[in-house]
Coordinates of C-alpha atoms in Angstrom, one line a residue:
X61 CA 0.0 0.0 0.0
X62 CA 1.3 3.4 -1.0
X63 CA 0.1 6.7 0.6
X64 CA 1.1 10.0 -1.0
X65 CA 0.2 13.3 0.5
X66 CA 1.2 16.9 -0.2
X67 CA 0.6 20.4 1.1
X68 CA 0.9 19.8 4.8
X69 CA 2.6 23.2 4.5
X70 CA 0.0 25.2 2.6
X71 CA 2.7 27.5 1.2
X72 CA 4.4 24.7 -0.7
X73 CA 2.2 25.2 -3.8
X74 CA 4.7 23.4 -6.2
X75 CA 3.8 20.2 -4.4
X76 CA 0.3 20.5 -6.0
X77 CA 2.0 20.4 -9.4
X78 CA 3.9 17.3 -8.5
X79 CA 0.7 15.6 -7.2
X80 CA -1.2 16.6 -10.4
X81 CA 1.5 15.0 -12.5
X82 CA 1.7 11.9 -10.4
X83 CA -2.1 11.4 -10.5
X84 CA -2.2 12.1 -14.3
X85 CA 0.5 9.4 -14.8
X86 CA -1.3 6.9 -12.6
X87 CA -4.5 7.4 -14.7
X88 CA -2.6 7.2 -18.0
X89 CA -3.9 3.9 -19.5
X90 CA -1.0 3.7 -21.9
X91 CA 1.7 4.0 -19.2
X92 CA 3.0 0.5 -18.6
X93 CA 4.8 1.5 -15.3
X94 CA 1.6 3.0 -13.9
X95 CA -0.4 0.0 -14.9
X96 CA 2.0 -2.4 -13.2
X97 CA 2.1 -0.2 -10.0
X98 CA -1.7 -0.2 -9.8
X99 CA -1.7 -4.0 -10.3
X100 CA 0.7 -4.5 -7.4
X101 CA -0.3 -1.8 -5.0
X102 CA -3.2 0.1 -3.5
X103 CA -2.4 3.8 -4.0
X104 CA -4.0 6.5 -1.9
X105 CA -3.4 10.2 -2.7
X106 CA -4.2 13.1 -0.5
X107 CA -3.4 16.1 -2.8
X108 CA -4.0 18.8 -0.1
X109 CA -3.5 17.7 3.4
X110 CA -4.0 21.1 4.9
X111 CA -6.8 23.1 3.0
X112 CA -7.8 25.0 6.1
X113 CA -4.3 26.4 6.6
X114 CA -4.2 27.4 2.9
X115 CA -7.6 29.2 3.0
X116 CA -6.3 31.2 6.0
X117 CA -3.1 32.2 4.2
X118 CA -0.8 30.2 6.5
X119 CA 2.5 29.2 5.1
X120 CA 3.4 26.3 7.4
X121 CA 0.5 25.7 9.8
X122 CA -3.1 24.5 9.9
X123 CA -6.1 26.5 11.1
X124 CA -5.1 26.3 14.8
X125 CA -1.4 27.0 14.2
X126 CA 0.0 23.5 14.3
X127 CA 2.8 22.4 11.9
X128 CA 1.4 19.2 10.7
X129 CA 4.8 17.6 9.9
X130 CA 5.5 17.8 13.7
X131 CA 2.2 16.2 14.7
X132 CA 2.6 12.6 13.4
X133 CA 3.8 11.1 16.7
X134 CA 0.8 12.2 18.7
X135 CA -1.9 13.8 16.5
X136 CA -5.2 14.9 18.1
X137 CA -8.6 16.0 16.7
X138 CA -8.3 19.3 18.5
X139 CA -4.8 20.3 17.3
X140 CA -4.1 18.3 14.1
X141 CA -7.3 16.7 12.8
X142 CA -5.7 16.4 9.4
X143 CA -3.0 14.1 10.6
X144 CA -5.2 12.3 13.1
X145 CA -7.7 11.4 10.3
X146 CA -4.9 10.4 7.8
X147 CA -3.3 8.1 10.4
X148 CA -6.7 6.7 11.3
X149 CA -7.4 5.9 7.7
X150 CA -4.0 4.2 7.3
X151 CA -4.5 2.2 10.5
X152 CA -8.0 1.2 9.5
X153 CA -6.8 -0.2 6.2
X154 CA -4.1 -2.1 8.1
X155 CA -1.4 -1.8 5.6
X156 CA 1.3 0.8 5.0
X157 CA 4.3 -0.1 2.9
X158 CA 5.4 3.3 1.7
X159 CA 4.3 6.8 2.6
X160 CA 5.5 9.8 0.5
X161 CA 5.3 13.3 1.8
X162 CA 5.7 15.8 -1.0
X163 CA 7.4 19.1 -0.2
X164 CA 8.7 22.2 -1.8
X165 CA 11.5 24.3 -0.4
X166 CA 11.0 28.0 -1.0
X167 CA 14.7 28.5 -1.5
X168 CA 15.1 25.7 -4.1
X169 CA 13.4 25.4 -7.5
X170 CA 12.1 21.9 -7.0
X171 CA 9.9 19.6 -5.0
X172 CA 11.2 16.8 -2.8
X173 CA 9.9 13.7 -1.1
X174 CA 10.4 12.9 2.6

């Protein structure tokens, strides 16, 4: 099972372009690599993990001021519902082989995966 999410930091807008390209490739019926990946794995994509922070104009935090990248160890519905619900979905499905967190560095002209 592969989970891919982007925009935990709302200001990392280039991560949206990466996710868009990733999803388009997955849906390309003529792409042999994508076809094989989808045969072998369940793929879950969360293109914008922090829409509330983005709507409020936050660069790195959600609606209550939490940096979602720092919430994965102990997420809560009050402070980091985005992470809490992503983890809950992962745990409910019971399988997590790879998790890709798509980022953008404002000082570098590219996206990166952590």
